[in-house]
Every structure is written in C-alpha cells, then in structure tokens.
Short mmCIF file of C-alpha atoms in Angstrom, two decimals:
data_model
loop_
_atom_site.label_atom_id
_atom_site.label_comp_id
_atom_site.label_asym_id
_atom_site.label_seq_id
_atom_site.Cartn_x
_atom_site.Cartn_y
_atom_site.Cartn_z
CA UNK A 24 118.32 363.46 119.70
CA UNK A 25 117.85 365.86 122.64
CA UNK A 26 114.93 368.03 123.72
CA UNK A 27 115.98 371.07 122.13
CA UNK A 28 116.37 368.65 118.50
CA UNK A 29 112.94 367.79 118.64
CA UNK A 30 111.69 371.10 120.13
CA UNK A 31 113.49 372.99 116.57
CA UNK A 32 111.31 370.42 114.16
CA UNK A 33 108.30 370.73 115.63
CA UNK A 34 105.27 373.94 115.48
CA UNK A 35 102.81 372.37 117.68
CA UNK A 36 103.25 371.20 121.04
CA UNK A 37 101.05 369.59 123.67
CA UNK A 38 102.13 368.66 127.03
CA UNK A 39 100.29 366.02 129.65
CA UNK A 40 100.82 365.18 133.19
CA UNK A 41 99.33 362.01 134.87
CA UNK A 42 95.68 362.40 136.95
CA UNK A 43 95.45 363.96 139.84
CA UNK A 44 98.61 365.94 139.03
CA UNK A 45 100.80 366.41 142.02
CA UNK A 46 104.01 368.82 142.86
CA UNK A 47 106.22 367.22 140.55
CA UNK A 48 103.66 367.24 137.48
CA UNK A 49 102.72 370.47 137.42
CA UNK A 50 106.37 371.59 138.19
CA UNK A 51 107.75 369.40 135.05
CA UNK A 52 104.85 370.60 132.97
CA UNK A 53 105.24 374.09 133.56
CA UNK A 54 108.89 373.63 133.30
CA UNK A 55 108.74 372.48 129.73
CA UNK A 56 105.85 374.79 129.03
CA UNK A 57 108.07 377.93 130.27
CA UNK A 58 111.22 376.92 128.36
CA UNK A 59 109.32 376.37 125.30
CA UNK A 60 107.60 380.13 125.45
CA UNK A 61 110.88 381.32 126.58
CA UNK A 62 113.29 380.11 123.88
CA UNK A 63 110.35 379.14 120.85
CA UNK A 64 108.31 381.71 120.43
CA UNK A 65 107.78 380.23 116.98
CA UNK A 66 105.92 377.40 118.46
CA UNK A 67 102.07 376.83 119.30
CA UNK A 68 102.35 375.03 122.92
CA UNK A 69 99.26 373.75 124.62
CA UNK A 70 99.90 372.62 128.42
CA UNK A 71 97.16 370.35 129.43
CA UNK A 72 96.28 369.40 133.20
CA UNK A 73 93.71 368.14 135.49
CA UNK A 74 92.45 369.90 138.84
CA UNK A 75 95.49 371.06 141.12
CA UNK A 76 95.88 372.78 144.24
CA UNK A 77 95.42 376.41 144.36
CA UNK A 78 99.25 377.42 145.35
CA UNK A 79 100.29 376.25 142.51
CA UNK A 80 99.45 378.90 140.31
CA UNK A 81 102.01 380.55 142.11
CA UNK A 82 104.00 379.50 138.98
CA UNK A 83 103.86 381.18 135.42
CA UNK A 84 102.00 379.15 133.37
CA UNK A 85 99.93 377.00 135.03
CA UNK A 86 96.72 379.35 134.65
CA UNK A 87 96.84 378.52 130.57
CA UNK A 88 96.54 375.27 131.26
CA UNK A 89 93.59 373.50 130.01
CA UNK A 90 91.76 370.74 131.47
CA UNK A 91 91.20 368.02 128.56
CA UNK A 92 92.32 367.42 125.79
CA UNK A 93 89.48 367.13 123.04
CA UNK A 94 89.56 365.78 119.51
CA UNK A 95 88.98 369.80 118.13
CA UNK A 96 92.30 370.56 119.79
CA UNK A 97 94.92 372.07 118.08
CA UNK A 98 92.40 372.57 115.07
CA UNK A 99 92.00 368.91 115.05
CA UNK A 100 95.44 368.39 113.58
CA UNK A 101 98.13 365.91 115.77
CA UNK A 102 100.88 367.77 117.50
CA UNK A 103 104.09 367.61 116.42
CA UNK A 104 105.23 366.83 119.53
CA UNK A 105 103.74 365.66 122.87
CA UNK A 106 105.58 365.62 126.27
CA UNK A 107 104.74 362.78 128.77
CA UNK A 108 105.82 364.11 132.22
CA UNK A 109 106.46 362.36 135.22
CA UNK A 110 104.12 359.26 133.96
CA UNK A 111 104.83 355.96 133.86
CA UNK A 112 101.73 353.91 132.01
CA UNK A 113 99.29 355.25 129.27
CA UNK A 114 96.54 354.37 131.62
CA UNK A 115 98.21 357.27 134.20
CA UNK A 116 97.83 360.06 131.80
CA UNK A 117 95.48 363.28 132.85
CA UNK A 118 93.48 365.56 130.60
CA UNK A 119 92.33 362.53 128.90
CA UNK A 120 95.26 363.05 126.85
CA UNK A 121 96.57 359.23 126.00
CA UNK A 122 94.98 359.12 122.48
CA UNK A 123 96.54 362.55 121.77
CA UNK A 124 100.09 360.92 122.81
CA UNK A 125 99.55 357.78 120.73
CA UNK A 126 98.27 360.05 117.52
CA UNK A 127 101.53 362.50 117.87
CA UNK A 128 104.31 362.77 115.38
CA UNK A 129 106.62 362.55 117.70
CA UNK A 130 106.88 362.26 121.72
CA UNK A 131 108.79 362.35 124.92
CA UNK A 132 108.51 361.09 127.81
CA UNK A 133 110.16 362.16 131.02
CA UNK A 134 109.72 360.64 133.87
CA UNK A 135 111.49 358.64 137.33
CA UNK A 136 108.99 356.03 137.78
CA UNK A 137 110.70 352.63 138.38
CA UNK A 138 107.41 350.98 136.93
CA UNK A 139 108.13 352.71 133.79
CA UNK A 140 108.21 350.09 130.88
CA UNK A 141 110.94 352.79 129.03
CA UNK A 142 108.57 352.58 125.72
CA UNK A 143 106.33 354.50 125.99
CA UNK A 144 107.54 357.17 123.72
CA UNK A 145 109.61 358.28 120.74
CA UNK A 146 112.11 359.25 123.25
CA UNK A 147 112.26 358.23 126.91
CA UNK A 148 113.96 359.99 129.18
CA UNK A 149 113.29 357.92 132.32
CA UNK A 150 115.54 357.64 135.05
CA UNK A 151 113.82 356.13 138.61
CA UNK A 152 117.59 356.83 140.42
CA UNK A 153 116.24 360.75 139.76
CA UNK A 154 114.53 362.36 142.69
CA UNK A 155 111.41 363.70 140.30
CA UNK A 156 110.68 364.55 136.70
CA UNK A 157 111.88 367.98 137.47
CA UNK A 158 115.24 366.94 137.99
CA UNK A 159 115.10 364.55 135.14
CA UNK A 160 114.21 367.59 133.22
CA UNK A 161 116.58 370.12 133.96
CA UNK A 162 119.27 367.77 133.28
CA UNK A 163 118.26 367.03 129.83
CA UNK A 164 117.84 370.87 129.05
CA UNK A 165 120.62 373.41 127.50
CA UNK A 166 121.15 375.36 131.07
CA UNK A 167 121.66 378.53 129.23
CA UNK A 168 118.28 378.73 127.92
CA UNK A 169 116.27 377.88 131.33
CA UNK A 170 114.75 381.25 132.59
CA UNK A 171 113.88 382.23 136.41
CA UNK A 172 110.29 381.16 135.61
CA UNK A 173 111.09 377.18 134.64
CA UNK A 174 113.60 377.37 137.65
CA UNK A 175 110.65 378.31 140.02
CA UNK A 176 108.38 375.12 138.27
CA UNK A 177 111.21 372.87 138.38
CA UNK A 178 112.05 373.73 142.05
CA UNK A 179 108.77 373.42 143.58
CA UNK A 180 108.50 369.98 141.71
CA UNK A 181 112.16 368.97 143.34
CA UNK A 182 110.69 369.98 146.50
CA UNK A 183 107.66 368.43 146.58
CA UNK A 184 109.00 364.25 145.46
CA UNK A 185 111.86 365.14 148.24
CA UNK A 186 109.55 366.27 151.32
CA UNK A 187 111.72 369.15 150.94
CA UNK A 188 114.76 367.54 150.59
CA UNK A 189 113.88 364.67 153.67
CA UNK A 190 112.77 361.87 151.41
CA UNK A 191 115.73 358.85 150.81
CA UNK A 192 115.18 360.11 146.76
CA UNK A 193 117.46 362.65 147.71
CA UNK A 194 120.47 362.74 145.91
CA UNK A 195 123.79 364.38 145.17
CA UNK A 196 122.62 365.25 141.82
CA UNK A 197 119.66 366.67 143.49
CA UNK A 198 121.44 369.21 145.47
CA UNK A 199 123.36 370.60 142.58
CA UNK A 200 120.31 370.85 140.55
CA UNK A 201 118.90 372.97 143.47
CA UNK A 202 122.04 375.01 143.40
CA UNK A 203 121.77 375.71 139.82
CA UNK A 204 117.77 376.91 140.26
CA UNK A 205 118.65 378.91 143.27
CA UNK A 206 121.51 380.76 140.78
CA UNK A 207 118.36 381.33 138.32
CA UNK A 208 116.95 383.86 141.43
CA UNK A 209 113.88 381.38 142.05
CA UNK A 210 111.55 382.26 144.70
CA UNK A 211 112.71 379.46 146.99
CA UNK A 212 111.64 380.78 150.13
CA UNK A 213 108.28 382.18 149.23
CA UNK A 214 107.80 378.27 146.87
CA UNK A 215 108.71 376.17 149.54
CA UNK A 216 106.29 378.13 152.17
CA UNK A 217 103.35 378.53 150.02
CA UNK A 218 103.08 375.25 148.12
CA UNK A 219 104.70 372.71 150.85
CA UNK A 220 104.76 374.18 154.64
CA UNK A 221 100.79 375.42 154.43
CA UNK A 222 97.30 374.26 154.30
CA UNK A 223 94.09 376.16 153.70
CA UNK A 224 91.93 375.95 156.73
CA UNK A 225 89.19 372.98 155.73
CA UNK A 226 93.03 370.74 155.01
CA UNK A 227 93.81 371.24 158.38
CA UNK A 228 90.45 369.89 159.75
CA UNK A 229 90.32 367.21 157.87
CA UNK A 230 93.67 366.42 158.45
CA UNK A 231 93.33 366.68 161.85
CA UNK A 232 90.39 364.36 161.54
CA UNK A 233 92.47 361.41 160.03
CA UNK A 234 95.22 361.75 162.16
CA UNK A 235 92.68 361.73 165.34
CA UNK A 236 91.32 358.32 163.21
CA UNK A 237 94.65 356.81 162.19
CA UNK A 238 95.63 353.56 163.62
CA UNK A 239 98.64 351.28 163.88
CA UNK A 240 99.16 347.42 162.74
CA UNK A 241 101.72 344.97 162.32
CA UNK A 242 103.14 345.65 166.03
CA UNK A 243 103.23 349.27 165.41
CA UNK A 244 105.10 348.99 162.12
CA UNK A 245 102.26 350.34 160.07
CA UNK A 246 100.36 353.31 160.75
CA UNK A 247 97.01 353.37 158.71
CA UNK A 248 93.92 355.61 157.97
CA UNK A 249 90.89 355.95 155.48
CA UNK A 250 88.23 358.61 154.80
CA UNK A 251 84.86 357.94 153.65
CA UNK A 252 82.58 359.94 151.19
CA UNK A 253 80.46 361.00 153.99
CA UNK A 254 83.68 361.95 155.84
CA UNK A 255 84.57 364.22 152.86
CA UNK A 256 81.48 365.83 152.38
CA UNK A 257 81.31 367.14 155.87
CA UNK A 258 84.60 368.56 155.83
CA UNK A 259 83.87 369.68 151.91
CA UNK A 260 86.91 368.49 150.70
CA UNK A 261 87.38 367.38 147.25
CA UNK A 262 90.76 364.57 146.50
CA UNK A 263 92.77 367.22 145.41
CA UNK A 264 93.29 368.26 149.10
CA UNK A 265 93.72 365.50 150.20
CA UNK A 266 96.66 364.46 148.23
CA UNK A 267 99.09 365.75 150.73
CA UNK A 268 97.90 363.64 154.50
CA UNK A 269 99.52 360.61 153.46
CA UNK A 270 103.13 362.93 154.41
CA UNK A 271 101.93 364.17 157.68
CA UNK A 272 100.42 360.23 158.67
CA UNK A 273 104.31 359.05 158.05
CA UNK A 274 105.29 361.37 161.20
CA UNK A 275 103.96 359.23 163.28
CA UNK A 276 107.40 357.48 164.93
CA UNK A 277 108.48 354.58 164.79
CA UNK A 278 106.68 353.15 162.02
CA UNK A 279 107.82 352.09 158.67
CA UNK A 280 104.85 352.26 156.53
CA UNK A 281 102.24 354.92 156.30
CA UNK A 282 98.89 354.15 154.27
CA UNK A 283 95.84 356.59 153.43
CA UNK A 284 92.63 355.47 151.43
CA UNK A 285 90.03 357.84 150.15
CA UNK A 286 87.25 358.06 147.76
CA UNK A 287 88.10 359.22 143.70
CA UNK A 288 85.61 357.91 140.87
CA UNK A 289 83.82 355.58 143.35
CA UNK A 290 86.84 353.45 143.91
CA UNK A 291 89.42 354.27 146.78
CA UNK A 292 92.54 355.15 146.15
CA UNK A 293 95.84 353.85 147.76
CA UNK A 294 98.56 356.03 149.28
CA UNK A 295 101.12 354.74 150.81
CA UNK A 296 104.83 355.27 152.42
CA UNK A 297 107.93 353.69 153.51
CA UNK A 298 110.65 354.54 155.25
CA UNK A 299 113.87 352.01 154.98
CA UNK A 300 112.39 348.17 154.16
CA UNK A 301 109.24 348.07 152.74
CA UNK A 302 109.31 348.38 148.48
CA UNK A 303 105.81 350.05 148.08
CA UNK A 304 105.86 350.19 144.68
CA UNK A 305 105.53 345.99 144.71
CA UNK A 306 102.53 346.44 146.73
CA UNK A 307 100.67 348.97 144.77
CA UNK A 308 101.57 346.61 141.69
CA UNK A 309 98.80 344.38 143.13
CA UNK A 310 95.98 347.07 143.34
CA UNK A 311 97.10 348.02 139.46
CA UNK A 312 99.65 350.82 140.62
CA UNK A 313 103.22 351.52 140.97
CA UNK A 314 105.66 354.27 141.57
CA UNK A 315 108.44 354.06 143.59
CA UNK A 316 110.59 351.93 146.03
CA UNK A 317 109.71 354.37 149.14
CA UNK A 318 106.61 355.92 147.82
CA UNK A 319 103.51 354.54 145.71
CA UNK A 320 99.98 353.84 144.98
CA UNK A 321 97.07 352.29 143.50
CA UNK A 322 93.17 352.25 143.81
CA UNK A 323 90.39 349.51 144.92
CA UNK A 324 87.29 348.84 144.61
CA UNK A 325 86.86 346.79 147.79
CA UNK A 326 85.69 348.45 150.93
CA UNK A 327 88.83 350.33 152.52
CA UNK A 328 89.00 347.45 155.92
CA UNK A 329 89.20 345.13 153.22
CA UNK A 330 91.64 346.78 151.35
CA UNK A 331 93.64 347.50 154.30
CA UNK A 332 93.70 343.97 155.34
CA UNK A 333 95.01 342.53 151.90
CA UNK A 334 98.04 345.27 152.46
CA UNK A 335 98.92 344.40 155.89
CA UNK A 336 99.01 340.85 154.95
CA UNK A 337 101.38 342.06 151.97
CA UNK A 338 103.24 344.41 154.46
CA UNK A 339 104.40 341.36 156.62
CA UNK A 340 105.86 339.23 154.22
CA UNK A 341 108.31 341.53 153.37
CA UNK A 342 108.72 342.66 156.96
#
C-alpha cells in the first residue's frame, strides 16, 4: 500500500517531525500536511512541531502547527494515521509525539536516515541513498495531486539536506525532483534566499563569535568549536539559531571534519561534518546519535573539551 491507500482509509491524521526540527522536517511535514488539505478535504489533519526558525513560515502551513502533542488531542481518540518524517529512532521524535505514534492505527514513516532500523512503522518508506525526506516524499506521492504549496515545502527541505545542492547527498534523482517542483511554479528564488542564504542580525554575531573561537586538530584535518551557556546568553540566542554554524565552520579549507557543541536541556549537543573520509554517523553512534555518512550528531553530558577530545581520538582512527 501507498500513501494515497492509507491516506483514503483514514479521517484523522497527525503528523511529527524529530526535535529541534530542521529544513528538511518542516519541509516534509508541511509537504504531507499541504497534500493532505489539498487533495482530502474530508480529513481532520493535525501537523505537530517543535520551535523552528522564523523563515520558515514562509511556507503554507507551518503556522497551524502545534507544539505538543497532548493526551486530549484529537478528542482523545488515536489517529488513524500518523506520519513519522525524516526520523530515524522513537527517541528522535518532537512534539512529544512518540506515544501518539505507538497508539496509532496505522503509521508511516518517511525518512533517509542510514541509522534507521526500517521498523519503526506500519509502513517505512526509508531510503538513506535519498538526499532528504522531501525527496523521499515526493517520490512516493501521485505527482498529479502535489500543489505549488507542497512543492515550495518540499523544495526548501531538498535545499536545506543538500547545502543547496553542494552536499555529496546530491543526486541524479535529486535534480529531477527539483525540476519537477520548479514546473509546480515554487518560489525557488525567494525559498532559497530567505530560508538558506540569510541570517537575522544576533546569528551573525554569534556566528561570527564561533568562527573568531574555532580551532583546528588532527594536523589541520578537523576544525572544531563550542559555545557555552554564558556565551549564548550574551548574544541571546536560543539553539534554534544556532542550528545552522556547524555549515559555515565546514568552510574553513582544507579540513575534512567540522564539529560544533552547544548547550540544549543541560547536555551539549554534537554537530558535526565531513567532507570525503570520515563516516560521522559511526561517531555520533557513540554519543547515542546517528544520521548520516557525511553529516550527523549526538549530545553529551561531559564538558565540551572533554567531549571534543573523545571525538578527535575517534576522528583519527578512521583517518
């Protein structure tokens, strides 16, 4: 069964991202959202999503979202269906939304995570070769029925797990996808420039602040930086806006790794970036993460020279 099976048996939808939603979540949740107002009007859909940067709500949608999932939602009654985007572990999922997904009639799961056990759901669509969950999810739509408005979510979230189209997850398939959108009359231009190419003013401070910080290890290999709570208070910067440094620290030439800590929940969590050699995703493994071959992360509770020492040390074996 395909997307558009279970989307005709089912009157109540919920949809969930993973924490700290990124590009590709909220462009694979809105994309599903959209399609499902678009084409099933006869169906209650509740899109459900943690903090996210302000550009986003660029996109249609994304302003109904709530931010948790209670107990009293949906009148208390389980979905019919749940979507599962671009997550790869129960523990991952936003909106405190994991005992929703486990209560559900049904669910789906869509998703390119390579840690992704492929069980998590009634039906998995998973495929890590993708470039994002946006792709993923286009392809497993009827093309017909995708409007301008889940072109412009599934876009930006193409965009933003690509680097805009720089990142090695950059495929063939990618491209077409992209062609297909652009046919839709996205916003491509105006998506790309607000969401991807621009900062508000306290992100480029603080940015500037970690790249005047950053240092380099491992014979200039790895280029490394962390921020502290105090550091984040003074610029007043929360770790939604800080989501994006970890792509302008792996700039810095002729390295092959790129690795960012900073405070969430009193633990710090772990960005970090490879170009060609490195597999990041086994690294984050051991700080109870994952994600991808080139791109990945987990969280410690250690102090962040600690934590950066145990990843250097992992760094050079596979160097």
């Amino acid at each position: 069964m395909k997307i558009d099976e279970f989307l005709s048996e089912a009157s109540s939808v919920a949809i969930f991202g993973h924490v700290r939603p990124d590009g590709d979540c909220v462009g694979s949740t809105t994309g599903i959202y959209n399609y499902i107002k678009d084409n099933y009007p006869g169906i209650g859909v509740d899109l459900y999503l943690e903090n996210f940067p302000e550009s986003y709500k660029i996109l249609r949608g994304v302003s109904d979202a709530h931010s948790a999932w209670t107990a009293e939602s949906n009148n208390g009654k389980p979905y019919d269906l749940v979507f599962l985007m671009d997550t790869p572990s129960f523990e991952r999922v936003g909106a405190n939304g994991a005992e929703c997904i486990r209560s559900a009639k049904k669910t789906i799961n869509i998703d390119h995570h390579i840690s992704n056990p492929l069980n998590l759901c009634t039906l998995n669509l998973v495929e890590p070769e993708a470039s994002s969950a946006s792709e993923e999810l286009y392809v497993n739509l009827d093309k017909s029925k995708v409007s301008k408005e889940a072109a412009n979510s599934m876009y930006l979230g193409i965009v933003h797990d690509t680097g805009a189209f720089k990142f090695s997850c950059t495929g063939k398939r990618t491209m077409q996808v992209v062609g297909d959108l652009i046919e839709k009359g996205i916003d491509f231009a105006k998506i790309v420039n607000e969401t991807y190419y621009t900062r508000t003013y306290k992100q480029t401070l603080v940015t500037g602040f970690v790249m005047e910080h950053c240092k380099l290890g491992l014979d200039g290999k790895v280029v490394y930086a962390y921020i502290t709570p105090e550091d984040m208070a003074r610029f007043d910067v929360t770790p939604v806006e800080l989501s994006n440094v970890i792509d302008t620290i792996r700039e810095v030439g002729g390295t092959e790794v790129a690795l960012f800590l900073y405070p969430v929940n009193g633990k710090y969590k772990i960005s970090l970036r490879s170009n060609y050699i490195v597999d990041v995703n086994a690294i984050a493994r051991e700080f109870g993460g994952g994600g991808h071959t080139r791109a990945a992360g987990g969280d410690s509770s250690d102090a962040p020279e600690i934590t950066i020492e145990k990843i250097l040390g992992l760094i050079r074996q596979q160097l």
